CSV table of C-alpha atoms and ligand atoms in Angstrom, one decimal:
chain,number,residue,atom,x,y,z
A,104,MET,CA,62.8,-27.2,-43.7
A,105,LYS,CA,63.6,-26.5,-39.9
A,106,ILE,CA,63.3,-23.3,-38.2
A,107,ILE,CA,66.6,-23.0,-35.7
A,108,ALA,CA,65.6,-19.6,-32.8
A,109,ILE,CA,67.1,-18.5,-30.6
A,110,GLY,CA,66.2,-17.8,-26.8
A,111,ARG,CA,67.7,-14.1,-24.9
A,112,ASN,CA,70.2,-12.9,-27.4
A,113,TYR,CA,69.6,-9.6,-26.7
A,114,THR,CA,70.8,-8.8,-23.2
A,115,ALA,CA,68.1,-6.5,-22.7
A,116,HIS,CA,65.4,-8.6,-24.5
A,117,ALA,CA,66.1,-11.0,-21.5
A,118,LYS,CA,66.1,-8.6,-18.7
A,119,GLU,CA,62.6,-7.4,-20.3
A,120,LEU,CA,61.0,-11.1,-19.5
A,121,ASN,CA,63.3,-11.6,-15.9
A,122,ASN,CA,66.0,-14.1,-17.6
A,123,ASP,CA,69.2,-14.3,-16.5
A,124,VAL,CA,71.6,-13.8,-19.3
A,125,PRO,CA,72.9,-17.2,-20.6
A,126,GLU,CA,76.0,-18.6,-21.1
A,127,LYS,CA,75.4,-20.7,-23.7
A,128,PRO,CA,72.6,-20.3,-26.9
A,129,VAL,CA,68.7,-21.3,-25.9
A,130,LEU,CA,68.2,-22.8,-28.7
A,131,PHE,CA,64.3,-23.9,-29.5
A,132,LEU,CA,62.9,-25.5,-33.5
A,133,LYS,CA,59.7,-24.5,-34.8
A,134,PRO,CA,58.4,-27.0,-37.8
A,135,ASP,CA,57.7,-25.9,-41.6
A,136,THR,CA,54.3,-25.3,-41.0
A,137,ALA,CA,55.1,-22.6,-38.7
A,138,VAL,CA,55.8,-20.6,-41.8
A,139,LEU,CA,54.4,-17.7,-43.1
A,140,LYS,CA,55.2,-15.5,-46.6
A,141,ASP,CA,55.2,-12.9,-49.1
A,142,ASN,CA,53.3,-9.9,-46.1
A,143,LYS,CA,50.5,-12.2,-46.2
A,144,PRO,CA,48.1,-11.7,-43.2
A,145,PHE,CA,48.6,-13.7,-39.7
A,146,TYR,CA,44.9,-14.6,-38.3
A,147,HIS,CA,44.7,-14.3,-34.7
A,148,PRO,CA,44.2,-17.1,-33.1
A,149,ASN,CA,42.2,-17.7,-30.3
A,150,PHE,CA,44.7,-20.0,-27.8
A,151,SER,CA,46.3,-16.8,-26.8
A,152,GLN,CA,45.1,-13.6,-25.4
A,153,ASP,CA,48.7,-12.6,-25.3
A,154,ILE,CA,50.9,-12.5,-28.7
A,155,HIS,CA,53.8,-10.9,-28.6
A,156,HIS,CA,55.9,-9.8,-31.2
A,157,GLU,CA,59.4,-10.4,-31.1
A,158,ILE,CA,61.7,-9.1,-35.2
A,159,GLU,CA,64.5,-11.2,-35.7
A,160,VAL,CA,67.7,-11.2,-38.6
A,161,VAL,CA,66.9,-14.8,-40.1
A,162,LEU,CA,69.7,-16.6,-41.6
A,163,LYS,CA,69.2,-19.1,-44.7
A,164,ILE,CA,71.2,-22.2,-44.3
A,165,CYS,CA,72.2,-22.7,-48.0
A,166,LYS,CA,74.6,-26.0,-47.7
A,167,GLU,CA,74.5,-28.8,-45.5
A,168,GLY,CA,76.8,-29.2,-42.7
A,169,LYS,CA,77.1,-31.1,-39.0
A,170,PHE,CA,79.4,-29.6,-36.6
A,171,ILE,CA,80.7,-26.6,-38.1
A,172,GLN,CA,83.4,-25.1,-36.9
A,173,GLU,CA,83.1,-20.9,-36.5
A,174,LYS,CA,85.7,-19.6,-38.4
A,175,PHE,CA,83.9,-21.4,-41.2
A,176,ALA,CA,80.3,-20.9,-40.3
A,177,HIS,CA,80.2,-18.2,-42.5
A,178,LYS,CA,79.9,-20.2,-45.3
A,179,TYR,CA,76.7,-21.5,-44.9
A,180,TYR,CA,73.7,-18.5,-45.4
A,181,GLU,CA,74.4,-17.0,-47.5
A,182,GLU,CA,71.2,-14.6,-48.1
A,183,ILE,CA,69.7,-13.0,-45.0
A,184,GLY,CA,66.6,-11.6,-44.3
A,185,LEU,CA,63.8,-11.0,-41.5
A,186,GLY,CA,61.1,-12.8,-39.5
A,187,VAL,CA,58.9,-12.6,-36.5
A,188,ASP,CA,59.0,-15.0,-33.5
A,189,PHE,CA,55.1,-14.7,-32.7
A,190,THR,CA,55.4,-15.9,-28.8
A,191,ALA,CA,52.2,-17.0,-27.2
A,192,ARG,CA,53.3,-15.5,-23.5
A,193,ASP,CA,50.9,-16.6,-21.6
A,194,LEU,CA,50.8,-19.9,-22.9
A,195,GLN,CA,55.4,-19.8,-22.2
A,196,ALA,CA,54.6,-18.6,-19.7
A,197,GLU,CA,52.4,-21.4,-17.6
A,198,GLN,CA,54.9,-23.8,-19.5
A,199,LYS,CA,57.9,-22.1,-18.0
A,200,ALA,CA,56.1,-21.7,-14.8
A,201,LYS,CA,55.9,-26.1,-15.1
A,202,GLY,CA,59.2,-26.8,-16.5
A,203,LEU,CA,57.6,-28.3,-19.4
A,204,PRO,CA,58.4,-27.9,-23.5
A,205,TRP,CA,57.8,-23.6,-25.3
A,206,GLU,CA,56.3,-25.9,-28.4
A,207,ILE,CA,52.7,-24.9,-27.9
A,208,ALA,CA,53.1,-20.8,-27.2
A,209,LYS,CA,56.2,-20.9,-29.7
A,210,ALA,CA,56.0,-23.2,-32.9
A,211,PHE,CA,51.9,-23.3,-33.7
A,212,ASP,CA,51.3,-22.6,-37.0
A,213,HIS,CA,52.3,-19.8,-38.8
A,214,SER,CA,54.7,-18.2,-35.6
A,215,ALA,CA,56.9,-17.6,-38.3
A,216,PRO,CA,56.2,-14.7,-40.5
A,217,ILE,CA,59.2,-14.5,-43.4
A,218,SER,CA,60.6,-11.5,-45.4
A,219,ASN,CA,62.3,-12.1,-49.1
A,220,PHE,CA,65.8,-13.2,-48.3
A,221,ILE,CA,68.7,-10.5,-49.7
A,222,PRO,CA,72.2,-11.8,-50.1
A,223,LYS,CA,74.3,-10.9,-47.5
A,224,ALA,CA,76.7,-9.1,-50.1
A,225,GLU,CA,74.1,-6.7,-51.6
A,226,LEU,CA,74.0,-6.0,-46.5
A,227,GLY,CA,77.6,-4.6,-46.7
A,228,ASP,CA,78.7,-5.5,-43.2
A,229,TYR,CA,76.1,-8.1,-41.1
A,230,HIS,CA,77.5,-8.2,-38.4
A,231,GLN,CA,76.9,-4.3,-37.3
A,232,LEU,CA,73.3,-4.6,-39.1
A,233,HIS,CA,70.3,-1.8,-37.9
A,234,PHE,CA,66.6,-3.4,-38.2
A,235,LYS,CA,63.7,-2.3,-36.3
A,236,LEU,CA,59.9,-3.3,-36.0
A,237,PHE,CA,57.1,-0.8,-36.3
A,238,VAL,CA,53.4,-1.2,-35.0
A,239,ASN,CA,51.2,0.6,-36.9
A,240,GLU,CA,53.2,4.5,-36.5
A,241,ASP,CA,54.7,3.1,-33.6
A,242,LEU,CA,58.8,1.6,-33.2
A,243,ARG,CA,58.3,-0.5,-31.0
A,244,GLN,CA,61.2,-2.7,-31.4
A,245,GLU,CA,65.1,-1.5,-32.9
A,246,GLY,CA,68.1,-3.7,-32.6
A,247,ASN,CA,71.4,-4.0,-34.1
A,248,THR,CA,73.4,-7.7,-34.9
A,249,GLN,CA,76.5,-6.1,-33.1
A,250,ASP,CA,75.0,-6.7,-30.0
A,251,MET,CA,73.7,-10.2,-29.8
A,252,LEU,CA,75.4,-12.3,-27.1
A,253,PHE,CA,76.4,-15.3,-29.5
A,254,ASN,CA,76.5,-14.1,-32.9
A,255,PHE,CA,75.5,-15.6,-36.7
A,256,ASP,CA,78.9,-18.1,-36.3
A,257,ALA,CA,78.2,-19.4,-32.6
A,258,ILE,CA,75.0,-20.0,-33.3
A,259,ILE,CA,75.7,-21.8,-36.5
A,260,ALA,CA,78.2,-24.1,-34.7
A,261,TYR,CA,76.3,-24.5,-31.5
A,262,ALA,CA,73.3,-25.4,-33.8
A,263,SER,CA,75.0,-27.6,-35.7
A,264,THR,CA,76.3,-29.5,-32.2
A,265,PHE,CA,72.8,-31.0,-32.2
A,266,PHE,CA,71.0,-30.7,-35.9
A,267,THR,CA,72.1,-31.4,-39.4
A,268,LEU,CA,71.8,-28.0,-40.8
A,269,LYS,CA,70.0,-28.7,-43.8
A,270,LYS,CA,70.4,-26.4,-47.1
A,271,GLY,CA,66.6,-24.2,-47.2
A,272,ASP,CA,66.8,-24.3,-43.0
A,273,LEU,CA,65.9,-21.0,-41.0
A,274,ILE,CA,68.0,-19.7,-38.1
A,275,PHE,CA,66.1,-17.5,-36.5
A,276,THR,CA,69.0,-14.9,-34.0
A,277,GLY,CA,67.0,-13.2,-31.4
A,278,THR,CA,65.1,-9.8,-30.4
A,279,PRO,CA,65.8,-6.9,-28.8
A,280,ALA,CA,63.9,-5.8,-26.3
A,281,GLY,CA,60.6,-3.5,-26.7
A,282,VAL,CA,58.4,-6.4,-27.6
A,283,SER,CA,54.3,-6.4,-26.6
A,284,LYS,CA,50.9,-8.0,-27.5
A,285,ILE,CA,49.6,-7.5,-30.9
A,286,ASN,CA,46.0,-6.8,-31.5
A,287,ILE,CA,43.3,-7.7,-34.6
A,288,GLY,CA,44.3,-4.7,-36.7
A,289,ASP,CA,47.9,-4.3,-36.2
A,290,ARG,CA,50.5,-4.0,-39.4
A,291,LEU,CA,53.9,-4.7,-39.0
A,292,ILE,CA,56.3,-3.2,-40.6
A,293,GLY,CA,60.4,-4.6,-40.3
A,294,PHE,CA,63.4,-3.0,-41.7
A,295,LEU,CA,66.6,-4.9,-42.0
A,296,ALA,CA,68.8,-2.2,-42.4
A,297,ASP,CA,67.0,0.2,-43.6
A,298,LYS,CA,64.9,-1.7,-45.9
A,299,GLU,CA,61.4,-2.9,-45.9
A,300,LEU,CA,61.0,-5.9,-45.6
A,301,LEU,CA,58.1,-6.9,-43.8
A,302,ASN,CA,54.5,-5.7,-43.9
A,303,PHE,CA,52.0,-7.3,-42.9
A,304,GLU,CA,48.5,-7.4,-41.3
A,305,ILE,CA,46.9,-8.8,-37.8
A,306,LYS,CA,43.3,-9.8,-39.0
B,326,LIG,MG1,62.6,-15.2,-30.4
């Protein structure tokens, strides 16, 4: 499986990192070795001193497709969950400054903790899904999928132009504002529509 992630999909987050608001979705990939499941702890690697949390709504692809039209995209995901797109911001800044790819900052081992997935039918209107991330007691990030620049179906249509989507692939749909550095000893707790789906420690 692969992870397709979208950057700069919430205006306030794009602006907090001094990025322009994109005209097309900004896509990048993470390999299967990025996945971290079952609320297992994340062991902070030594190669970065500035890893940021990015809480995101995640779609699980349920069947193979390519060149998917936006109007049919909803048929390609039946379950929705939460994930954290861990980002080594210091490495990313170095790569961006040189015009180089982001993989070492975005796609390293366990850079994609994911929750269990919930059938979308149980989530009500998933185009207006509220989600949030606490770090310890502090509410750090809060978003609503209605504020995405590119909605789920637009992302799937665009991504499937370049990459065949396969059953089990995951799509990270972007993070709202409030990203910040994680520290060893922190506990990250994520809610999707008031269901606590993520709760894990940084070690
Ligand atoms: Mg992200």
